[in-house]
CSV table of C-alpha atoms and ligand atoms in Angstrom, one decimal:
chain,number,residue,atom,x,y,z
A,1,MET,CA,-31.8,-0.5,-17.0
A,2,ALA,CA,-29.8,-3.4,-16.6
A,3,LYS,CA,-30.5,-5.4,-12.8
A,4,LEU,CA,-28.2,-4.6,-10.2
A,5,LYS,CA,-25.1,-6.1,-9.7
A,6,SER,CA,-24.4,-8.3,-6.1
A,7,TRP,CA,-20.5,-7.2,-5.2
A,8,LYS,CA,-19.3,-10.2,-5.4
A,9,GLU,CA,-20.3,-10.5,-9.2
A,10,LEU,CA,-17.9,-6.5,-9.4
A,11,PRO,CA,-14.7,-7.6,-11.5
A,12,CYS,CA,-11.6,-6.7,-9.0
A,13,GLY,CA,-10.3,-4.3,-9.4
A,14,ALA,CA,-13.1,-2.8,-10.7
A,15,ILE,CA,-11.5,-2.8,-14.0
A,16,ILE,CA,-14.4,-2.7,-16.4
A,17,ASP,CA,-14.6,-5.7,-19.4
A,18,ASP,CA,-16.9,-4.3,-21.9
A,19,PRO,CA,-15.5,-0.7,-22.1
A,20,THR,CA,-18.6,-0.1,-24.2
A,21,ALA,CA,-20.5,-1.0,-20.9
A,22,VAL,CA,-19.8,3.1,-21.1
A,23,LEU,CA,-22.3,3.8,-23.9
A,24,GLU,CA,-25.4,3.4,-21.5
A,25,ASN,CA,-24.8,5.5,-19.3
A,26,LYS,CA,-25.2,9.4,-21.6
A,27,THR,CA,-23.4,11.5,-20.3
A,28,GLY,CA,-25.1,14.3,-22.8
A,29,ALA,CA,-26.9,14.9,-19.3
A,30,TRP,CA,-24.9,17.1,-17.7
A,31,ARG,CA,-24.9,19.8,-20.0
A,32,SER,CA,-25.5,23.5,-19.5
A,33,GLN,CA,-24.7,24.7,-23.0
A,34,ARG,CA,-25.1,23.1,-26.7
A,35,PRO,CA,-23.0,23.4,-29.2
A,36,CYS,CA,-24.5,24.4,-32.7
A,37,TRP,CA,-22.8,23.3,-35.8
A,38,ASN,CA,-23.3,25.0,-39.1
A,39,ALA,CA,-23.1,22.5,-42.4
A,40,GLU,CA,-22.1,25.7,-44.4
A,41,LYS,CA,-19.8,27.7,-42.8
A,42,CYS,CA,-17.9,24.2,-42.1
A,43,ILE,CA,-15.0,23.3,-44.3
A,44,HIS,CA,-13.9,19.4,-42.6
A,45,CYS,CA,-10.6,20.9,-41.2
A,46,LEU,CA,-11.6,17.9,-38.2
A,47,ASN,CA,-9.8,20.3,-35.8
A,48,CYS,CA,-13.4,19.6,-33.9
A,49,TRP,CA,-13.3,16.0,-33.8
A,50,ILE,CA,-9.6,16.0,-32.9
A,51,PHE,CA,-9.6,18.6,-29.2
A,52,CYS,CA,-13.3,16.9,-28.7
A,53,PRO,CA,-12.1,14.8,-25.4
A,54,ASP,CA,-15.1,12.8,-25.6
A,55,ALA,CA,-16.2,11.3,-29.3
A,56,ALA,CA,-19.5,13.7,-29.6
A,57,VAL,CA,-18.2,15.4,-32.9
A,58,ILE,CA,-19.9,12.7,-36.1
A,59,VAL,CA,-17.4,12.4,-38.6
A,60,LYS,CA,-18.5,10.2,-41.6
A,61,ASP,CA,-16.3,10.0,-45.2
A,62,GLY,CA,-13.7,12.0,-43.0
A,63,LYS,CA,-16.5,15.3,-43.3
A,64,VAL,CA,-18.2,16.6,-40.0
A,65,VAL,CA,-21.8,15.5,-40.6
A,66,GLY,CA,-22.9,16.8,-36.3
A,67,ILE,CA,-22.5,16.6,-32.9
A,68,ASN,CA,-24.0,13.3,-30.3
A,69,TYR,CA,-26.4,15.4,-28.0
A,70,ASP,CA,-26.5,11.7,-25.9
A,71,TYR,CA,-22.7,12.2,-24.8
A,72,CYS,CA,-21.5,15.9,-25.1
A,73,LYS,CA,-20.6,17.8,-22.0
A,74,GLY,CA,-20.9,21.0,-24.0
A,75,CYS,CA,-17.4,22.0,-22.4
A,76,GLY,CA,-16.8,24.1,-25.7
A,77,ILE,CA,-13.6,22.9,-26.7
A,78,CYS,CA,-15.3,22.0,-30.4
A,79,ALA,CA,-16.4,25.3,-31.1
A,80,GLU,CA,-12.8,27.5,-29.5
A,81,VAL,CA,-10.3,25.4,-31.9
A,82,CYS,CA,-12.9,25.8,-34.7
A,83,PRO,CA,-10.9,28.5,-37.2
A,84,THR,CA,-11.4,31.5,-36.3
A,85,LYS,CA,-13.2,32.8,-39.5
A,86,VAL,CA,-14.5,30.3,-40.2
A,87,GLN,CA,-17.0,29.7,-36.9
A,88,ALA,CA,-18.9,26.8,-37.2
A,89,ILE,CA,-19.4,26.0,-34.0
A,90,THR,CA,-21.5,28.4,-31.4
A,91,MET,CA,-22.5,27.0,-27.8
A,92,GLU,CA,-25.5,28.4,-27.0
A,93,GLU,CA,-27.7,27.5,-23.8
A,94,GLU,CA,-28.5,24.6,-23.6
A,95,ARG,CA,-32.9,24.8,-23.5
A,96,LYS,CA,-34.8,22.3,-21.3
B,1,MET,CA,26.2,-15.6,0.5
B,2,ILE,CA,26.5,-13.6,3.7
B,3,LEU,CA,26.8,-9.9,2.6
B,4,ALA,CA,27.3,-7.1,5.7
B,5,LYS,CA,24.1,-4.5,4.2
B,6,THR,CA,22.1,-1.1,6.3
B,7,GLY,CA,18.9,-2.3,6.1
B,8,ASN,CA,19.4,0.2,2.4
B,9,GLU,CA,21.4,-1.6,0.9
B,10,ALA,CA,20.1,-4.9,2.0
B,11,LEU,CA,16.0,-4.0,0.1
B,12,ALA,CA,17.7,-1.7,-2.8
B,13,TYR,CA,19.2,-5.7,-2.7
B,14,ALA,CA,16.5,-8.3,-2.9
B,15,MET,CA,15.4,-5.9,-5.1
B,16,LYS,CA,18.0,-6.4,-7.9
B,17,GLN,CA,17.1,-10.1,-7.6
B,18,ILE,CA,13.1,-9.4,-7.8
B,19,ASN,CA,14.3,-7.7,-11.4
B,20,PRO,CA,10.6,-5.3,-11.6
B,21,ASP,CA,9.4,-4.4,-15.2
B,22,VAL,CA,9.2,-0.9,-13.9
B,23,VAL,CA,10.2,1.0,-10.7
B,24,ALA,CA,9.8,4.4,-10.2
B,25,ALA,CA,10.4,6.8,-7.8
B,26,TYR,CA,11.2,10.3,-7.0
B,27,PRO,CA,14.9,9.1,-6.1
B,28,ILE,CA,16.3,12.8,-3.8
B,29,THR,CA,15.6,13.3,-0.2
B,30,PRO,CA,13.1,12.7,1.6
B,31,SER,CA,13.2,8.6,-0.2
B,32,THR,CA,14.8,6.3,0.8
B,33,GLU,CA,18.9,5.9,-0.5
B,34,ILE,CA,17.3,2.0,-1.7
B,35,VAL,CA,15.6,4.3,-4.6
B,36,GLN,CA,20.1,5.3,-5.8
B,37,ILE,CA,21.2,2.3,-5.2
B,38,PHE,CA,18.7,0.6,-7.4
B,39,ALA,CA,19.7,3.3,-9.6
B,40,GLN,CA,22.7,2.8,-9.7
B,41,TYR,CA,22.0,-1.3,-10.9
B,42,VAL,CA,20.1,0.1,-13.6
B,43,SER,CA,22.3,2.6,-14.8
B,44,ASP,CA,25.2,-0.7,-14.5
B,45,GLY,CA,23.0,-3.0,-16.5
B,46,LYS,CA,22.4,-5.8,-13.7
B,47,VAL,CA,18.6,-5.1,-13.4
B,48,ASP,CA,16.6,-4.8,-16.7
B,49,SER,CA,14.2,-2.8,-14.9
B,50,GLU,CA,13.3,0.4,-16.8
B,51,PHE,CA,14.0,3.3,-14.0
B,52,VAL,CA,11.2,6.1,-14.2
B,53,ALA,CA,12.3,9.5,-12.5
B,54,VAL,CA,9.2,11.0,-12.1
B,55,GLU,CA,9.4,14.7,-10.5
B,56,SER,CA,7.4,14.1,-6.5
B,57,GLU,CA,6.1,10.9,-5.0
B,58,HIS,CA,2.3,11.4,-6.2
B,59,SER,CA,3.9,11.1,-9.3
B,60,ALA,CA,5.9,8.1,-8.2
B,61,MET,CA,3.5,6.5,-7.4
B,62,ALA,CA,1.1,7.4,-10.1
B,63,ALA,CA,3.6,6.4,-12.5
B,64,CYS,CA,3.8,3.0,-10.8
B,65,ILE,CA,0.0,3.1,-10.7
B,66,GLY,CA,-0.7,3.1,-14.7
B,67,SER,CA,2.4,1.0,-15.1
B,68,ALA,CA,0.8,-1.9,-12.6
B,69,ALA,CA,-2.2,-1.5,-14.4
B,70,SER,CA,-0.3,-2.2,-18.1
B,71,GLY,CA,1.1,-5.6,-16.0
B,72,CYS,CA,4.2,-5.3,-15.3
B,73,ARG,CA,5.4,-5.9,-12.0
B,74,THR,CA,6.4,-3.0,-10.6
B,75,MET,CA,8.0,-1.0,-7.0
B,76,THR,CA,9.1,1.7,-5.5
B,77,ALA,CA,9.9,3.1,-2.8
B,78,THR,CA,10.5,5.5,0.0
B,79,ALA,CA,9.7,7.2,3.4
B,80,SER,CA,8.5,10.5,5.1
B,81,GLN,CA,6.9,12.7,3.8
B,82,GLY,CA,7.4,11.3,-0.1
B,83,LEU,CA,4.9,8.5,1.6
B,84,MET,CA,2.6,11.9,2.6
B,85,LEU,CA,2.8,12.9,-0.7
B,86,MET,CA,1.9,9.9,-2.1
B,87,HIS,CA,-1.7,9.3,0.0
B,88,GLU,CA,-3.5,10.3,-2.4
B,89,MET,CA,-2.1,7.6,-4.7
B,90,LEU,CA,-2.4,4.5,-2.2
B,91,PHE,CA,-6.2,4.8,-1.6
B,92,ILE,CA,-6.2,4.4,-5.4
B,93,ALA,CA,-3.3,1.1,-6.7
B,94,GLY,CA,-5.8,0.1,-3.5
B,95,GLY,CA,-8.7,0.2,-5.2
B,96,LEU,CA,-7.6,-0.9,-8.3
B,97,ARG,CA,-6.0,-3.9,-7.2
B,98,LEU,CA,-2.6,-3.9,-8.3
B,99,PRO,CA,0.1,-5.7,-7.0
B,100,ILE,CA,2.8,-2.3,-6.3
B,101,VAL,CA,5.6,-3.2,-4.3
B,102,MET,CA,7.4,-0.9,-2.0
B,103,PRO,CA,9.4,-0.8,0.6
B,104,ILE,CA,9.1,1.6,3.1
B,105,ALA,CA,12.3,3.3,5.6
B,106,SER,CA,10.5,4.0,8.1
B,107,ARG,CA,9.7,7.8,9.8
B,108,SER,CA,8.4,10.4,11.5
B,109,VAL,CA,6.5,13.0,9.7
B,110,SER,CA,7.6,17.0,10.3
B,111,SER,CA,6.3,19.8,11.8
B,112,PRO,CA,8.5,19.4,14.1
B,113,LEU,CA,11.1,18.0,10.7
B,114,ASN,CA,12.9,15.1,12.0
B,115,ILE,CA,14.4,12.2,10.3
B,116,HIS,CA,14.6,9.6,12.2
B,117,GLY,CA,12.2,6.6,12.6
B,118,ASP,CA,9.9,5.5,13.6
B,119,HIS,CA,5.6,4.3,12.8
B,120,SER,CA,4.6,7.9,11.5
B,121,ASP,CA,3.8,7.6,8.0
B,122,SER,CA,3.8,3.4,7.6
B,123,LEU,CA,0.7,4.1,10.1
B,124,ALA,CA,-0.7,6.8,9.2
B,125,SER,CA,-1.0,4.7,6.0
B,126,ARG,CA,-3.2,2.1,7.0
B,127,ASP,CA,-6.4,2.1,5.8
B,128,SER,CA,-5.4,2.5,1.8
B,129,GLY,CA,-5.7,-0.8,1.7
B,130,TRP,CA,-1.8,-1.9,1.2
B,131,LEU,CA,-0.8,-5.1,4.0
B,132,GLN,CA,1.9,-3.7,5.7
B,133,PHE,CA,4.6,-5.8,6.9
B,134,PHE,CA,6.1,-4.7,9.3
B,135,CYS,CA,10.5,-5.9,10.0
B,136,GLU,CA,12.6,-6.5,12.7
B,137,THR,CA,15.7,-6.1,11.5
B,138,VAL,CA,17.8,-5.5,8.2
B,139,GLN,CA,17.3,-10.5,7.9
B,140,GLU,CA,13.7,-10.2,8.4
B,141,GLY,CA,13.6,-7.0,5.9
B,142,TYR,CA,15.1,-8.5,3.3
B,143,ASP,CA,13.1,-12.0,3.3
B,144,THR,CA,9.9,-9.9,3.3
B,145,LEU,CA,11.1,-8.1,0.8
B,146,ILE,CA,10.9,-11.7,-1.8
B,147,GLN,CA,7.7,-12.3,-0.3
B,148,CYS,CA,5.6,-9.6,-0.2
B,149,VAL,CA,5.9,-9.9,-4.5
B,150,LYS,CA,4.3,-13.0,-4.0
B,151,ILE,CA,1.9,-12.4,-1.7
B,152,ALA,CA,0.6,-9.2,-3.3
B,153,GLU,CA,0.1,-11.1,-6.7
B,154,ARG,CA,-1.2,-14.1,-5.2
B,155,THR,CA,-3.8,-11.6,-3.2
B,156,SER,CA,-3.8,-8.9,-6.1
B,157,LEU,CA,-3.2,-5.9,-2.9
B,158,PRO,CA,-0.7,-3.7,-2.8
B,159,ALA,CA,2.2,-4.6,-0.2
B,160,ILE,CA,4.4,-2.3,1.8
B,161,CYS,CA,7.5,-3.6,3.8
B,162,ALA,CA,8.5,-0.7,6.1
B,163,VAL,CA,11.8,-1.6,8.3
B,164,ASP,CA,12.1,0.5,11.1
B,165,GLY,CA,14.3,4.0,9.5
B,166,PHE,CA,18.3,4.4,10.0
B,167,ILE,CA,17.8,1.8,12.9
B,168,LEU,CA,17.3,-0.5,10.4
B,169,SER,CA,17.8,0.7,7.5
B,170,HIS,CA,21.4,3.1,8.3
B,171,CYS,CA,22.3,0.7,10.4
B,172,MET,CA,24.3,-2.9,8.9
B,173,GLU,CA,24.0,-5.8,9.5
B,174,ARG,CA,25.1,-9.7,8.7
B,175,ILE,CA,22.3,-11.1,6.2
B,176,GLU,CA,22.2,-14.4,4.9
B,177,THR,CA,21.6,-13.4,0.9
B,178,PHE,CA,20.3,-16.3,-1.7
B,179,GLU,CA,21.0,-16.4,-5.7
B,180,ASP,CA,19.4,-14.2,-7.8
B,181,LYS,CA,17.6,-17.8,-9.2
B,182,PRO,CA,16.3,-18.5,-6.5
B,183,VAL,CA,14.7,-16.1,-6.1
B,184,ARG,CA,13.3,-15.9,-9.5
B,185,GLU,CA,12.2,-19.0,-9.3
B,186,PHE,CA,10.8,-18.7,-5.7
B,187,ILE,CA,8.6,-15.3,-7.4
B,188,GLY,CA,8.2,-17.3,-11.2
B,189,LYS,CA,7.2,-14.7,-13.2
B,190,TYR,CA,4.4,-12.4,-13.2
B,191,LYS,CA,0.8,-13.2,-14.8
B,192,PRO,CA,-1.0,-10.3,-14.6
B,193,ASN,CA,-5.3,-9.9,-14.2
B,194,TRP,CA,-5.8,-7.9,-16.6
B,195,ASN,CA,-3.6,-5.3,-18.5
B,196,LEU,CA,-4.8,-2.1,-20.4
B,197,LEU,CA,-2.2,-2.0,-23.6
B,198,ASP,CA,-4.3,-5.2,-24.3
B,199,ILE,CA,-5.3,-3.8,-27.1
B,200,LYS,CA,-7.3,-7.0,-28.1
B,201,LYS,CA,-9.2,-7.2,-24.3
B,202,PRO,CA,-9.7,-3.9,-24.7
B,203,ILE,CA,-10.9,-2.6,-20.6
B,204,LEU,CA,-11.8,0.3,-18.7
B,205,VAL,CA,-9.6,1.4,-15.9
B,206,GLY,CA,-10.9,3.9,-12.6
B,207,PRO,CA,-14.5,4.4,-13.6
B,208,ALA,CA,-16.6,6.3,-11.6
B,209,THR,CA,-19.2,5.1,-10.0
B,210,MET,CA,-21.7,6.5,-7.7
B,211,GLN,CA,-24.4,5.5,-4.9
B,212,ASP,CA,-25.5,2.6,-7.1
B,213,TYR,CA,-22.0,0.6,-7.6
B,214,PHE,CA,-19.3,2.4,-5.0
B,215,PHE,CA,-19.8,0.8,-2.0
B,216,GLU,CA,-20.2,-3.0,-4.0
B,217,PHE,CA,-17.2,-2.3,-5.2
B,218,LYS,CA,-15.7,-1.6,-1.8
B,219,ARG,CA,-16.5,-4.1,-0.2
B,220,SER,CA,-15.0,-6.7,-3.3
B,221,GLN,CA,-11.7,-4.4,-2.4
B,222,ILE,CA,-12.1,-5.7,1.3
B,223,GLU,CA,-13.0,-8.6,0.4
B,224,GLY,CA,-9.9,-8.8,-1.2
B,225,MET,CA,-8.1,-8.1,2.7
B,226,ASN,CA,-10.0,-10.6,4.4
B,227,LYS,CA,-9.1,-12.7,2.2
B,228,ALA,CA,-5.2,-12.1,2.8
B,229,LEU,CA,-3.5,-13.7,5.7
B,230,PRO,CA,-4.1,-17.7,4.2
B,231,ILE,CA,-2.3,-16.5,1.3
B,232,ILE,CA,1.1,-14.7,3.1
B,233,GLU,CA,0.6,-17.6,5.7
B,234,GLU,CA,0.9,-19.9,2.4
B,235,VAL,CA,3.1,-17.9,0.7
B,236,GLN,CA,5.6,-17.2,4.4
B,237,ALA,CA,5.8,-21.5,4.6
B,238,GLU,CA,6.5,-22.3,0.7
B,239,PHE,CA,9.2,-19.3,1.8
B,240,LYS,CA,10.7,-21.7,4.7
B,241,GLN,CA,10.3,-25.0,1.9
B,242,LYS,CA,13.1,-23.1,-0.3
B,243,PHE,CA,14.9,-21.0,2.3
B,244,GLY,CA,15.0,-22.2,5.4
B,245,ARG,CA,13.5,-20.0,7.0
B,246,GLY,CA,10.3,-19.1,8.5
B,247,TYR,CA,8.4,-15.8,10.3
B,248,GLY,CA,4.7,-16.4,11.3
B,249,VAL,CA,2.5,-13.2,10.9
B,250,ILE,CA,2.2,-13.0,14.9
B,251,GLU,CA,5.0,-14.7,16.9
B,252,GLU,CA,5.4,-15.0,20.3
B,253,TYR,CA,8.4,-15.6,22.1
B,254,ARG,CA,8.7,-16.9,25.3
B,255,CYS,CA,4.7,-16.9,26.0
B,256,GLU,CA,4.7,-20.4,27.1
B,257,ASP,CA,3.0,-19.9,31.3
B,258,ALA,CA,4.1,-15.8,30.3
B,259,GLU,CA,1.8,-13.9,33.3
B,260,ALA,CA,2.4,-11.1,31.6
B,261,VAL,CA,3.8,-10.3,27.7
B,262,VAL,CA,3.9,-6.5,25.3
B,263,LEU,CA,3.3,-6.2,22.3
B,264,LEU,CA,4.4,-4.5,19.5
B,265,MET,CA,6.2,-4.1,15.5
B,266,GLY,CA,9.5,-3.3,14.1
B,267,SER,CA,13.3,-3.5,15.5
B,268,ALA,CA,12.1,-2.0,19.3
B,269,CYS,CA,11.7,-5.8,18.9
B,270,GLY,CA,15.4,-6.7,19.6
B,271,THR,CA,15.7,-4.7,22.4
B,272,MET,CA,12.4,-6.0,24.1
B,273,ARG,CA,14.0,-10.1,24.0
B,274,GLU,CA,17.0,-8.9,26.0
B,275,ALA,CA,14.7,-7.7,28.5
B,276,VAL,CA,12.8,-10.5,28.7
B,277,ASP,CA,15.2,-12.6,28.5
B,278,GLU,CA,16.5,-10.7,32.0
B,279,MET,CA,13.6,-10.9,33.5
B,280,ARG,CA,13.0,-14.7,32.5
B,281,ASN,CA,16.4,-14.8,34.5
B,282,GLN,CA,14.3,-12.8,37.7
B,283,GLY,CA,12.3,-16.1,37.9
B,284,LYS,CA,8.9,-13.2,36.4
B,285,LYS,CA,6.6,-15.0,33.9
B,286,VAL,CA,7.2,-12.2,31.0
B,287,GLY,CA,7.3,-12.8,27.0
B,288,MET,CA,6.2,-11.2,23.9
B,289,VAL,CA,4.7,-11.4,21.1
B,290,LYS,CA,5.7,-9.3,18.1
B,291,LEU,CA,3.2,-8.3,15.0
B,292,ARG,CA,4.6,-8.8,11.9
B,293,VAL,CA,1.3,-8.1,9.9
B,294,PHE,CA,-0.6,-5.5,10.5
B,295,ARG,CA,-3.0,-5.1,7.5
B,296,PRO,CA,-4.8,-7.6,7.4
B,297,LEU,CA,-4.8,-7.2,10.6
B,298,PRO,CA,-4.6,-10.6,11.9
B,299,HIS,CA,-7.4,-10.4,14.2
B,300,GLN,CA,-8.6,-14.4,14.6
B,301,VAL,CA,-5.2,-15.0,16.1
B,302,LEU,CA,-4.4,-12.2,18.2
B,303,ALA,CA,-7.0,-13.1,20.0
B,304,GLU,CA,-6.2,-16.6,20.7
B,305,SER,CA,-2.7,-15.5,21.6
B,306,LEU,CA,-3.2,-12.6,23.8
B,307,ALA,CA,-6.7,-14.0,25.8
B,308,LYS,CA,-3.9,-16.6,27.3
B,309,PHE,CA,-2.6,-13.4,29.5
B,310,LYS,CA,-3.4,-11.4,32.4
B,311,THR,CA,-1.5,-8.4,31.5
B,312,VAL,CA,-1.0,-7.3,27.2
B,313,ALA,CA,1.8,-3.9,26.9
B,314,VAL,CA,0.6,-2.3,23.7
B,315,MET,CA,3.5,-0.3,23.0
B,316,ASP,CA,3.1,2.2,19.9
B,317,ARG,CA,6.2,3.8,17.7
B,318,ALA,CA,3.2,6.4,16.4
B,319,ASP,CA,0.7,8.5,18.3
B,320,THR,CA,-2.4,8.3,16.2
B,321,VAL,CA,-3.4,12.1,18.4
B,322,ASN,CA,-6.8,11.2,19.0
B,323,ALA,CA,-6.1,11.6,23.0
B,324,TRP,CA,-6.4,8.3,23.6
B,325,GLY,CA,-2.9,7.1,22.4
B,326,GLY,CA,-1.5,5.0,19.1
B,327,ALA,CA,-3.4,2.7,17.2
B,328,LEU,CA,-2.6,-0.8,17.5
B,329,PHE,CA,-3.3,-0.3,21.1
B,330,THR,CA,-7.1,0.5,20.2
B,331,GLU,CA,-7.1,-2.1,17.6
B,332,ILE,CA,-5.7,-4.8,20.4
B,333,SER,CA,-7.8,-3.3,22.7
B,334,SER,CA,-10.7,-4.1,20.4
B,335,VAL,CA,-9.5,-7.5,19.4
B,336,LEU,CA,-9.6,-8.5,22.8
B,337,TYR,CA,-12.4,-7.2,24.1
B,338,ASP,CA,-14.7,-10.2,23.5
B,339,SER,CA,-12.5,-12.4,24.8
B,340,PRO,CA,-13.8,-14.9,27.9
B,341,THR,CA,-10.5,-13.1,29.7
B,342,ARG,CA,-10.4,-9.8,28.5
B,343,PRO,CA,-6.8,-9.2,29.3
B,344,LYS,CA,-5.7,-5.8,31.3
B,345,MET,CA,-4.2,-3.9,28.4
B,346,LEU,CA,-1.7,-1.0,29.2
B,347,SER,CA,-1.0,1.3,26.6
B,348,TYR,CA,2.7,3.0,25.7
B,349,VAL,CA,4.2,5.8,23.1
B,350,TYR,CA,7.3,4.8,22.3
B,351,GLY,CA,10.4,6.0,19.9
B,352,LEU,CA,9.2,9.0,18.0
B,353,GLY,CA,11.6,10.9,15.8
B,354,GLY,CA,13.9,8.4,17.0
B,355,LYS,CA,14.1,9.0,20.9
B,356,GLU,CA,15.9,6.2,22.5
B,357,PHE,CA,14.2,3.1,23.4
B,358,SER,CA,17.1,1.5,26.0
B,359,LEU,CA,16.3,-1.9,27.5
B,360,ALA,CA,15.7,-0.2,30.9
B,361,ASP,CA,13.4,1.2,28.3
B,362,ALA,CA,11.9,-2.2,28.1
B,363,ALA,CA,12.4,-3.2,31.2
B,364,ALA,CA,10.2,-1.3,33.1
B,365,VAL,CA,8.0,-1.7,30.7
B,366,LEU,CA,8.3,-5.3,31.4
B,367,GLU,CA,7.4,-4.2,34.4
B,368,GLN,CA,4.3,-2.5,35.0
B,369,ALA,CA,3.6,-6.0,32.7
B,370,HIS,CA,4.0,-8.0,35.8
B,371,ALA,CA,2.8,-5.6,38.0
B,372,GLY,CA,-1.0,-5.4,35.8
B,373,LYS,CA,-0.5,-2.1,36.6
B,374,LYS,CA,0.5,1.3,35.4
B,375,GLU,CA,-0.7,4.3,36.9
B,376,ASP,CA,-1.0,7.2,33.4
B,377,LEU,CA,-3.6,6.4,30.1
B,378,VAL,CA,-0.9,6.1,27.7
B,379,THR,CA,3.0,5.9,29.0
B,380,TYR,CA,5.0,8.5,27.1
B,381,ILE,CA,8.4,6.5,27.6
B,382,GLY,CA,11.0,9.0,28.2
B,383,VAL,CA,9.3,11.6,27.7
B,384,ARG,CA,10.9,14.5,30.1
C,1,LIG,S1,-18.4,21.1,-26.1
C,1,LIG,FE1,-17.1,19.7,-26.1
C,1,LIG,S2,-18.2,17.6,-26.0
C,1,LIG,FE2,-19.7,18.3,-26.9
C,1,LIG,S3,-18.8,18.0,-28.9
C,1,LIG,FE3,-17.9,20.2,-28.5
C,1,LIG,S4,-16.3,19.5,-27.5
C,1,LIG,FE4,-17.4,17.4,-27.9
C,2,LIG,S1,-13.1,23.0,-36.5
C,2,LIG,FE1,-15.0,24.4,-37.4
C,2,LIG,S2,-14.6,24.1,-39.3
C,2,LIG,FE2,-13.0,22.9,-38.3
C,2,LIG,S3,-14.9,20.4,-38.9
C,2,LIG,FE3,-15.3,21.4,-37.0
C,2,LIG,S4,-16.7,23.0,-36.8
C,2,LIG,FE4,-16.2,22.4,-39.2
């Protein structure tokens, strides 16, 4: 964890001029449910990737390859938008 | 050019000359006629502004925040309930340090419903991190709104330019306007600190901060207001140099050898001037201190000025309903607590909901100030 800054060092208006700074906060810790992605069922329609409110669906060369649990909040939107006939994502209780 | 204009017309005219990039407003009641007149300028092609007609005041300020965060010179106008609905967003504009400029026709707040002038709406917004100017005349409103653009941008703080509802907003006055060109020269081109839409320099606006940073960011915002007064004075001086009319953050009227003064803001200062003149004719040493800049509170300027007098009567055009009168009274009393002379303080609330504040009322306040005492803790002027 970086040293905390004094108020005098902070940017006017609380803007963050390095947006990648948010990567430091592993917001996935909030999750109470975890999306489980099934590679065999997935048809790579990318609905989950489009609708994920974070950027937690990992896509490589146009194909889903997994979920980034460092930032996934477990909202379940990906499971909801996955086509009914496919159901490649199921939500399961997060186990600590 | 000398023109006859109501306060609303004069402020809309100043907005036309300022020619902001964006005006987002809710153009029906309880907003002001300012927006309606400005919308006409937009329709007639008299300004380059993008006019965004939104569905509420809350949205108006939200749109202004988005616009200002995108580096646009942004304005809106409202009053009364409209300002109340904006309340949440006012704090966000303040915290983001966005120099949005907003004329307000200050009015009472329901309930009961009333459309007339007092300072309840603007004073209720006093802690939102906006600069606040209170104007005595339509002329001062016009001049101040132009100054506000420059002050807001130089301080990175949003600014409210308040004129008394109806008394100034709807009454016609002879005003001296400037040509468009010098106004635009005076305000200059807006150079925003940052721009949300600049994809070459991506930034994050409105982050969430926890116990580790929230207070530090607030402290930094507070410093912005702490540093605002010299900038206001600087812009007032530049304005005087260019246009010849000067304003201070306060004005002492006939205070030279005064023993008692009345301190107030807004249009009632005009009435008070008359009353002071009459009392002076009777040989009574009284004066008036007009407070023009309420946020930041020019506490040092006030302490220096007011410590000279034996009695200071403070008149509020809004009550805080805290069982102790108005905000101005408590703040001015605090300003003077540490002064070596500590003048006697008298508290008055007047003119709520547009209640008439007459010359006789003003004279009565001056008489009591001159005597240095009155019976009640807070006097509600003219209330049956
Ligand atoms: S649960 Fe929500 S945050 Fe996590 S991957 Fe699915 S859509 Fe994204
Ligand atoms: S929505 Fe379902 S099928 Fe489509 S890519 Fe995502 S996991 Fe695969």
